[in-house]
């Protein structure tokens, strides 16, 4: 299976995913059929290493697939972007951890919750882990979880931030996800009670940020030399932009038939509606083009074997957050001129997109102001210590 075959297969799934959008909201998680179809299409293989049956694809193909999924169903696009990016992250771990995840089942999926909300205690040979982690999208469809942990010394002072890889046998999913938007993403809580995590299943933020991870010794593909912050945050922003484009396409179609504010005129004939449609399209295009440009430049540097410039990493973080802001702005513009239809409860594409985008905007990586300050401080030559860079 080639990268292009996967993208074509994902595009062919779009009508079915769109048809199940209401079902996903009702279930408050992804329908099993949708996950199964994405698996069969090869989507979850895109960023998995070749050593474990993956494609180690050009990241542009992965993001194009995420965009198509999110256009059809926002919740599915969001959860798929997260589940789909995690094979890339597991490939950064010690080879022993990778073998545990994929050795017996190359299709094993991984969820995550990276905020270090649990308790981590260093013990002989590894760590003891306990706590509750929130907002783990797609966790009902995963066999492993990547969980953030803060390691402290004897006086309670933080000494390291880790990501710990935990099998589903050592955690349980608490069904608490009941939100206004992204309802179908199944972003439930993950609970761990005193699980042992061996040292080889822990990865510190230091090696990740420095691009010197244990997995680099076994995976030669340039895909795995990209910065974590760029790969992960671009995934969720791509989903956000896809949601906005799906809503825009729906509203353009609806405007051709819907009556406008003036009696006897269709909405499509209203010049003010036309302006909003055009401005929304411009916001979406700008967001998508910036995301694509940055990832293409990052990948080109990685393929050449050179050090990725810090300014490119900072720009990628800036544009990722701005892409989210532009997606929200685009759908807000469309809502202003959509009439009363989206205000009614029910299965309305624009209303769902509006709810999904405003919910996704609250994700920590989508904090626009924080991303802009980080970029400005870096550009001004000031010290910047941020794991999202």
PDB file of C-alpha atoms in Angstrom, residues 43-277:
ATOM      1  CA  UNK A  43      -4.761   5.645   7.944  1.00  0.00           C
ATOM      2  CA  UNK A  44      -3.210   4.492  11.223  1.00  0.00           C
ATOM      3  CA  UNK A  45      -0.211   3.083   9.316  1.00  0.00           C
ATOM      4  CA  UNK A  46       0.838   6.439   7.871  1.00  0.00           C
ATOM      5  CA  UNK A  47       3.139   7.539  10.705  1.00  0.00           C
ATOM      6  CA  UNK A  48       3.989   4.065  12.012  1.00  0.00           C
ATOM      7  CA  UNK A  49       7.597   2.921  11.391  1.00  0.00           C
ATOM      8  CA  UNK A  50       8.281   0.624   8.483  1.00  0.00           C
ATOM      9  CA  UNK A  51       9.784  -1.920  10.889  1.00  0.00           C
ATOM     10  CA  UNK A  52       6.268  -2.501  12.264  1.00  0.00           C
ATOM     11  CA  UNK A  53       4.265  -2.565   9.056  1.00  0.00           C
ATOM     12  CA  UNK A  54       3.893   1.199   8.806  1.00  0.00           C
ATOM     13  CA  UNK A  55       4.461   3.530   5.894  1.00  0.00           C
ATOM     14  CA  UNK A  56       6.634   6.184   7.593  1.00  0.00           C
ATOM     15  CA  UNK A  57       4.926   8.500   5.132  1.00  0.00           C
ATOM     16  CA  UNK A  58       5.645  12.043   4.120  1.00  0.00           C
ATOM     17  CA  UNK A  59       3.800  13.970   6.865  1.00  0.00           C
ATOM     18  CA  UNK A  60       1.989  15.992   4.194  1.00  0.00           C
ATOM     19  CA  UNK A  61       0.024  12.855   3.316  1.00  0.00           C
ATOM     20  CA  UNK A  62      -0.988  12.302   6.935  1.00  0.00           C
ATOM     21  CA  UNK A  63      -2.185  15.876   7.356  1.00  0.00           C
ATOM     22  CA  UNK A  64      -4.078  15.747   4.056  1.00  0.00           C
ATOM     23  CA  UNK A  65      -5.871  12.624   5.317  1.00  0.00           C
ATOM     24  CA  UNK A  66      -6.699  14.283   8.652  1.00  0.00           C
ATOM     25  CA  UNK A  67      -8.099  17.272   6.757  1.00  0.00           C
ATOM     26  CA  UNK A  68     -10.394  15.049   4.679  1.00  0.00           C
ATOM     27  CA  UNK A  69     -11.655  13.167   7.743  1.00  0.00           C
ATOM     28  CA  UNK A  70     -12.345  16.367   9.687  1.00  0.00           C
ATOM     29  CA  UNK A  71     -14.222  17.886   6.737  1.00  0.00           C
ATOM     30  CA  UNK A  72     -16.615  14.950   6.950  1.00  0.00           C
ATOM     31  CA  UNK A  73     -16.928  14.744  10.751  1.00  0.00           C
ATOM     32  CA  UNK A  74     -15.172  17.032  13.200  1.00  0.00           C
ATOM     33  CA  UNK A  75     -15.127  14.600  16.112  1.00  0.00           C
ATOM     34  CA  UNK A  76     -13.761  11.818  13.937  1.00  0.00           C
ATOM     35  CA  UNK A  77     -11.126  14.135  12.483  1.00  0.00           C
ATOM     36  CA  UNK A  78     -10.021  15.297  15.919  1.00  0.00           C
ATOM     37  CA  UNK A  79      -9.773  11.819  17.472  1.00  0.00           C
ATOM     38  CA  UNK A  80      -8.217  10.315  14.335  1.00  0.00           C
ATOM     39  CA  UNK A  81      -5.571  13.050  14.232  1.00  0.00           C
ATOM     40  CA  UNK A  82      -4.570  12.232  17.805  1.00  0.00           C
ATOM     41  CA  UNK A  83      -4.674   8.449  17.473  1.00  0.00           C
ATOM     42  CA  UNK A  84      -2.922   8.726  14.119  1.00  0.00           C
ATOM     43  CA  UNK A  85      -0.028  10.852  15.361  1.00  0.00           C
ATOM     44  CA  UNK A  86       0.832   8.612  18.318  1.00  0.00           C
ATOM     45  CA  UNK A  87       2.640   5.915  16.304  1.00  0.00           C
ATOM     46  CA  UNK A  88       5.122   8.669  15.432  1.00  0.00           C
ATOM     47  CA  UNK A  89       5.617   9.436  19.126  1.00  0.00           C
ATOM     48  CA  UNK A  90       5.970   5.802  20.206  1.00  0.00           C
ATOM     49  CA  UNK A  91       8.669   5.471  17.531  1.00  0.00           C
ATOM     50  CA  UNK A  92      10.736   7.918  19.632  1.00  0.00           C
ATOM     51  CA  UNK A  93      10.780   5.515  22.618  1.00  0.00           C
ATOM     52  CA  UNK A  94      13.279   2.843  23.568  1.00  0.00           C
ATOM     53  CA  UNK A  95      13.060  -0.044  21.053  1.00  0.00           C
ATOM     54  CA  UNK A  96      11.998  -2.372  23.880  1.00  0.00           C
ATOM     55  CA  UNK A  97       8.888  -0.267  24.475  1.00  0.00           C
ATOM     56  CA  UNK A  98       8.067  -0.261  20.763  1.00  0.00           C
ATOM     57  CA  UNK A  99       8.346  -4.048  20.658  1.00  0.00           C
ATOM     58  CA  UNK A 100       5.915  -4.306  23.571  1.00  0.00           C
ATOM     59  CA  UNK A 101       3.384  -2.135  21.762  1.00  0.00           C
ATOM     60  CA  UNK A 102       3.646  -3.532  18.231  1.00  0.00           C
ATOM     61  CA  UNK A 103       5.552  -6.792  18.497  1.00  0.00           C
ATOM     62  CA  UNK A 104       2.444  -8.935  18.864  1.00  0.00           C
ATOM     63  CA  UNK A 105      -0.031  -6.553  17.215  1.00  0.00           C
ATOM     64  CA  UNK A 106       1.148  -4.037  14.646  1.00  0.00           C
ATOM     65  CA  UNK A 107      -2.328  -2.459  14.599  1.00  0.00           C
ATOM     66  CA  UNK A 108      -2.312  -1.557  18.310  1.00  0.00           C
ATOM     67  CA  UNK A 109      -3.568   2.014  18.778  1.00  0.00           C
ATOM     68  CA  UNK A 110      -2.373   4.469  21.399  1.00  0.00           C
ATOM     69  CA  UNK A 111      -4.252   7.310  23.121  1.00  0.00           C
ATOM     70  CA  UNK A 112      -2.773  10.049  25.300  1.00  0.00           C
ATOM     71  CA  UNK A 113      -3.134  12.713  27.936  1.00  0.00           C
ATOM     72  CA  UNK A 114       0.091  14.650  28.220  1.00  0.00           C
ATOM     73  CA  UNK A 115      -0.644  17.066  31.068  1.00  0.00           C
ATOM     74  CA  UNK A 116       1.386  15.830  34.075  1.00  0.00           C
ATOM     75  CA  UNK A 117      -1.609  15.495  36.400  1.00  0.00           C
ATOM     76  CA  UNK A 118      -0.779  12.138  37.995  1.00  0.00           C
ATOM     77  CA  UNK A 119       1.712  11.138  40.668  1.00  0.00           C
ATOM     78  CA  UNK A 120       5.001   9.627  39.548  1.00  0.00           C
ATOM     79  CA  UNK A 121       7.406   8.045  42.011  1.00  0.00           C
ATOM     80  CA  UNK A 122      10.831   6.805  40.984  1.00  0.00           C
ATOM     81  CA  UNK A 123      11.474   3.214  42.107  1.00  0.00           C
ATOM     82  CA  UNK A 124      14.029   0.567  41.306  1.00  0.00           C
ATOM     83  CA  UNK A 125      13.879  -0.164  37.584  1.00  0.00           C
ATOM     84  CA  UNK A 126      11.269   2.444  36.727  1.00  0.00           C
ATOM     85  CA  UNK A 127       8.349   4.375  38.191  1.00  0.00           C
ATOM     86  CA  UNK A 128       5.095   3.911  40.098  1.00  0.00           C
ATOM     87  CA  UNK A 129       2.236   5.793  38.518  1.00  0.00           C
ATOM     88  CA  UNK A 130      -1.171   6.819  39.902  1.00  0.00           C
ATOM     89  CA  UNK A 131      -3.773   9.438  39.063  1.00  0.00           C
ATOM     90  CA  UNK A 132      -6.376  10.720  36.661  1.00  0.00           C
ATOM     91  CA  UNK A 133      -5.656  12.115  33.203  1.00  0.00           C
ATOM     92  CA  UNK A 134      -8.272  14.149  31.325  1.00  0.00           C
ATOM     93  CA  UNK A 135      -9.256  14.608  27.668  1.00  0.00           C
ATOM     94  CA  UNK A 136      -7.857  11.410  26.142  1.00  0.00           C
ATOM     95  CA  UNK A 137      -9.433  11.452  22.674  1.00  0.00           C
ATOM     96  CA  UNK A 138     -10.284   8.062  21.209  1.00  0.00           C
ATOM     97  CA  UNK A 139      -9.211   6.195  24.358  1.00  0.00           C
ATOM     98  CA  UNK A 140     -12.043   3.656  23.974  1.00  0.00           C
ATOM     99  CA  UNK A 141     -10.298   2.432  20.826  1.00  0.00           C
ATOM    100  CA  UNK A 142      -6.756   2.195  22.227  1.00  0.00           C
ATOM    101  CA  UNK A 143      -4.679  -0.544  23.849  1.00  0.00           C
ATOM    102  CA  UNK A 144      -1.986   1.760  25.220  1.00  0.00           C
ATOM    103  CA  UNK A 145      -1.870   5.256  26.687  1.00  0.00           C
ATOM    104  CA  UNK A 146       0.828   7.927  26.688  1.00  0.00           C
ATOM    105  CA  UNK A 147       0.495   9.756  30.015  1.00  0.00           C
ATOM    106  CA  UNK A 148       2.351  12.811  31.251  1.00  0.00           C
ATOM    107  CA  UNK A 149       4.102  12.652  34.592  1.00  0.00           C
ATOM    108  CA  UNK A 150       6.010  15.063  36.807  1.00  0.00           C
ATOM    109  CA  UNK A 151       8.884  13.499  38.733  1.00  0.00           C
ATOM    110  CA  UNK A 152       9.783  15.197  42.008  1.00  0.00           C
ATOM    111  CA  UNK A 153      12.668  14.856  44.426  1.00  0.00           C
ATOM    112  CA  UNK A 154      12.461  14.028  48.136  1.00  0.00           C
ATOM    113  CA  UNK A 155      11.407  17.602  48.913  1.00  0.00           C
ATOM    114  CA  UNK A 156       8.598  17.612  46.339  1.00  0.00           C
ATOM    115  CA  UNK A 157      10.465  19.762  43.839  1.00  0.00           C
ATOM    116  CA  UNK A 158       9.982  18.907  40.149  1.00  0.00           C
ATOM    117  CA  UNK A 159      13.067  17.379  38.548  1.00  0.00           C
ATOM    118  CA  UNK A 160      11.764  15.997  35.259  1.00  0.00           C
ATOM    119  CA  UNK A 161       8.677  15.760  33.058  1.00  0.00           C
ATOM    120  CA  UNK A 162       8.085  12.375  31.488  1.00  0.00           C
ATOM    121  CA  UNK A 163       5.734  10.701  29.085  1.00  0.00           C
ATOM    122  CA  UNK A 164       4.982   7.191  30.309  1.00  0.00           C
ATOM    123  CA  UNK A 165       3.665   4.409  28.102  1.00  0.00           C
ATOM    124  CA  UNK A 166       1.019   2.336  29.874  1.00  0.00           C
ATOM    125  CA  UNK A 167      -0.897  -0.747  28.613  1.00  0.00           C
ATOM    126  CA  UNK A 168      -4.694  -0.819  28.886  1.00  0.00           C
ATOM    127  CA  UNK A 169      -4.435  -3.603  31.481  1.00  0.00           C
ATOM    128  CA  UNK A 170      -2.969  -1.003  33.854  1.00  0.00           C
ATOM    129  CA  UNK A 171      -5.609   1.688  33.449  1.00  0.00           C
ATOM    130  CA  UNK A 172      -9.337   2.125  33.061  1.00  0.00           C
ATOM    131  CA  UNK A 173     -11.384   4.599  31.064  1.00  0.00           C
ATOM    132  CA  UNK A 174     -13.851   6.724  33.023  1.00  0.00           C
ATOM    133  CA  UNK A 175     -16.782   7.725  30.794  1.00  0.00           C
ATOM    134  CA  UNK A 176     -17.086  11.418  31.681  1.00  0.00           C
ATOM    135  CA  UNK A 177     -16.989  13.094  28.242  1.00  0.00           C
ATOM    136  CA  UNK A 178     -20.255  15.036  27.831  1.00  0.00           C
ATOM    137  CA  UNK A 179     -19.560  18.358  26.162  1.00  0.00           C
ATOM    138  CA  UNK A 180     -21.027  20.938  23.812  1.00  0.00           C
ATOM    139  CA  UNK A 181     -18.555  20.290  20.988  1.00  0.00           C
ATOM    140  CA  UNK A 182     -16.366  17.454  19.747  1.00  0.00           C
ATOM    141  CA  UNK A 183     -18.881  15.244  21.498  1.00  0.00           C
ATOM    142  CA  UNK A 184     -18.017  12.230  19.385  1.00  0.00           C
ATOM    143  CA  UNK A 185     -14.281  12.356  20.095  1.00  0.00           C
ATOM    144  CA  UNK A 186     -14.656  10.208  23.221  1.00  0.00           C
ATOM    145  CA  UNK A 187     -12.124  12.313  25.133  1.00  0.00           C
ATOM    146  CA  UNK A 188     -12.705  10.524  28.413  1.00  0.00           C
ATOM    147  CA  UNK A 189     -10.525  10.319  31.511  1.00  0.00           C
ATOM    148  CA  UNK A 190      -7.859   7.664  32.037  1.00  0.00           C
ATOM    149  CA  UNK A 191      -7.384   6.368  35.596  1.00  0.00           C
ATOM    150  CA  UNK A 192      -4.289   4.562  36.879  1.00  0.00           C
ATOM    151  CA  UNK A 193      -3.924   3.027  40.333  1.00  0.00           C
ATOM    152  CA  UNK A 194      -0.337   2.324  41.370  1.00  0.00           C
ATOM    153  CA  UNK A 195       0.958   0.836  38.116  1.00  0.00           C
ATOM    154  CA  UNK A 196       4.607  -0.002  37.590  1.00  0.00           C
ATOM    155  CA  UNK A 197       6.153   1.519  34.449  1.00  0.00           C
ATOM    156  CA  UNK A 198       9.633   0.197  33.579  1.00  0.00           C
ATOM    157  CA  UNK A 199      12.242   2.824  32.763  1.00  0.00           C
ATOM    158  CA  UNK A 200      12.341   1.888  29.073  1.00  0.00           C
ATOM    159  CA  UNK A 201       8.689   2.935  28.775  1.00  0.00           C
ATOM    160  CA  UNK A 202       9.416   6.485  29.954  1.00  0.00           C
ATOM    161  CA  UNK A 203      10.660   9.332  27.770  1.00  0.00           C
ATOM    162  CA  UNK A 204      11.761  12.703  29.135  1.00  0.00           C
ATOM    163  CA  UNK A 205      10.953  16.052  27.542  1.00  0.00           C
ATOM    164  CA  UNK A 206      14.676  16.837  27.340  1.00  0.00           C
ATOM    165  CA  UNK A 207      15.534  14.216  24.677  1.00  0.00           C
ATOM    166  CA  UNK A 208      12.292  14.962  22.823  1.00  0.00           C
ATOM    167  CA  UNK A 209      13.002  18.687  22.628  1.00  0.00           C
ATOM    168  CA  UNK A 210      16.656  18.109  21.709  1.00  0.00           C
ATOM    169  CA  UNK A 211      15.651  15.607  18.985  1.00  0.00           C
ATOM    170  CA  UNK A 212      17.863  12.909  20.514  1.00  0.00           C
ATOM    171  CA  UNK A 213      15.505  10.055  21.310  1.00  0.00           C
ATOM    172  CA  UNK A 214      16.277   6.330  21.721  1.00  0.00           C
ATOM    173  CA  UNK A 215      14.096   5.426  18.758  1.00  0.00           C
ATOM    174  CA  UNK A 216      16.376   7.330  16.390  1.00  0.00           C
ATOM    175  CA  UNK A 217      18.851   4.477  16.623  1.00  0.00           C
ATOM    176  CA  UNK A 218      16.444   2.011  14.985  1.00  0.00           C
ATOM    177  CA  UNK A 219      14.359   4.113  12.594  1.00  0.00           C
ATOM    178  CA  UNK A 220      16.345   5.777   9.801  1.00  0.00           C
ATOM    179  CA  UNK A 221      13.338   7.508   8.194  1.00  0.00           C
ATOM    180  CA  UNK A 222      13.573  11.337   8.310  1.00  0.00           C
ATOM    181  CA  UNK A 223       9.978  11.472   9.562  1.00  0.00           C
ATOM    182  CA  UNK A 224      11.219  10.649  13.070  1.00  0.00           C
ATOM    183  CA  UNK A 225      13.680  13.570  13.154  1.00  0.00           C
ATOM    184  CA  UNK A 226      10.890  16.145  13.288  1.00  0.00           C
ATOM    185  CA  UNK A 227      10.094  18.124  16.483  1.00  0.00           C
ATOM    186  CA  UNK A 228       7.330  16.674  18.627  1.00  0.00           C
ATOM    187  CA  UNK A 229       5.639  20.052  19.108  1.00  0.00           C
ATOM    188  CA  UNK A 230       5.403  20.603  15.360  1.00  0.00           C
ATOM    189  CA  UNK A 231       4.078  17.132  14.526  1.00  0.00           C
ATOM    190  CA  UNK A 232       1.465  16.948  17.277  1.00  0.00           C
ATOM    191  CA  UNK A 233       0.146  20.506  17.239  1.00  0.00           C
ATOM    192  CA  UNK A 234      -0.087  20.561  13.447  1.00  0.00           C
ATOM    193  CA  UNK A 235      -2.255  17.443  13.643  1.00  0.00           C
ATOM    194  CA  UNK A 236      -4.937  19.038  15.786  1.00  0.00           C
ATOM    195  CA  UNK A 237      -4.824  22.359  13.946  1.00  0.00           C
ATOM    196  CA  UNK A 238      -5.226  20.512  10.654  1.00  0.00           C
ATOM    197  CA  UNK A 239      -8.347  18.900  12.078  1.00  0.00           C
ATOM    198  CA  UNK A 240      -9.654  22.329  13.074  1.00  0.00           C
ATOM    199  CA  UNK A 241      -9.072  23.732   9.583  1.00  0.00           C
ATOM    200  CA  UNK A 242     -10.726  20.669   8.052  1.00  0.00           C
ATOM    201  CA  UNK A 243     -13.805  21.221  10.207  1.00  0.00           C
ATOM    202  CA  UNK A 244     -13.992  24.821   9.012  1.00  0.00           C
ATOM    203  CA  UNK A 245     -13.656  23.848   5.360  1.00  0.00           C
ATOM    204  CA  UNK A 246     -16.388  21.236   5.684  1.00  0.00           C
ATOM    205  CA  UNK A 247     -18.707  23.878   7.142  1.00  0.00           C
ATOM    206  CA  UNK A 248     -17.777  26.347   4.416  1.00  0.00           C
ATOM    207  CA  UNK A 249     -18.572  23.864   1.646  1.00  0.00           C
ATOM    208  CA  UNK A 250     -21.900  23.072   3.285  1.00  0.00           C
ATOM    209  CA  UNK A 251     -22.855  26.736   3.576  1.00  0.00           C
ATOM    210  CA  UNK A 252     -21.908  27.554  -0.006  1.00  0.00           C
ATOM    211  CA  UNK A 253     -24.228  24.763  -1.136  1.00  0.00           C
ATOM    212  CA  UNK A 254     -27.008  25.896   1.211  1.00  0.00           C
ATOM    213  CA  UNK A 255     -26.711  29.550   0.143  1.00  0.00           C
ATOM    214  CA  UNK A 256     -27.612  28.622  -3.426  1.00  0.00           C
ATOM    215  CA  UNK A 257     -31.055  27.491  -2.277  1.00  0.00           C
ATOM    216  CA  UNK A 258     -31.779  29.272   0.999  1.00  0.00           C
ATOM    217  CA  UNK A 259     -33.786  32.487   1.030  1.00  0.00           C
ATOM    218  CA  UNK A 260     -31.827  35.529   2.150  1.00  0.00           C
ATOM    219  CA  UNK A 261     -32.692  38.478   4.377  1.00  0.00           C
ATOM    220  CA  UNK A 262     -34.382  40.364   1.537  1.00  0.00           C
ATOM    221  CA  UNK A 263     -37.771  39.033   0.391  1.00  0.00           C
ATOM    222  CA  UNK A 264     -37.654  37.078  -2.848  1.00  0.00           C
ATOM    223  CA  UNK A 265     -33.852  36.847  -2.994  1.00  0.00           C
ATOM    224  CA  UNK A 266     -31.701  33.819  -2.344  1.00  0.00           C
ATOM    225  CA  UNK A 267     -28.908  34.110   0.194  1.00  0.00           C
ATOM    226  CA  UNK A 268     -26.421  33.634  -2.646  1.00  0.00           C
ATOM    227  CA  UNK A 269     -27.541  36.940  -4.143  1.00  0.00           C
ATOM    228  CA  UNK A 270     -26.901  38.888  -0.952  1.00  0.00           C
ATOM    229  CA  UNK A 271     -23.610  40.817  -1.360  1.00  0.00           C
ATOM    230  CA  UNK A 272     -23.035  40.781   2.405  1.00  0.00           C
ATOM    231  CA  UNK A 273     -23.347  37.000   2.433  1.00  0.00           C
ATOM    232  CA  UNK A 274     -20.929  36.852  -0.468  1.00  0.00           C
ATOM    233  CA  UNK A 275     -18.367  38.899   1.450  1.00  0.00           C
ATOM    234  CA  UNK A 276     -18.602  36.616   4.485  1.00  0.00           C
ATOM    235  CA  UNK A 277     -18.257  33.526   2.327  1.00  0.00           C
TER     236      UNK A 277
END
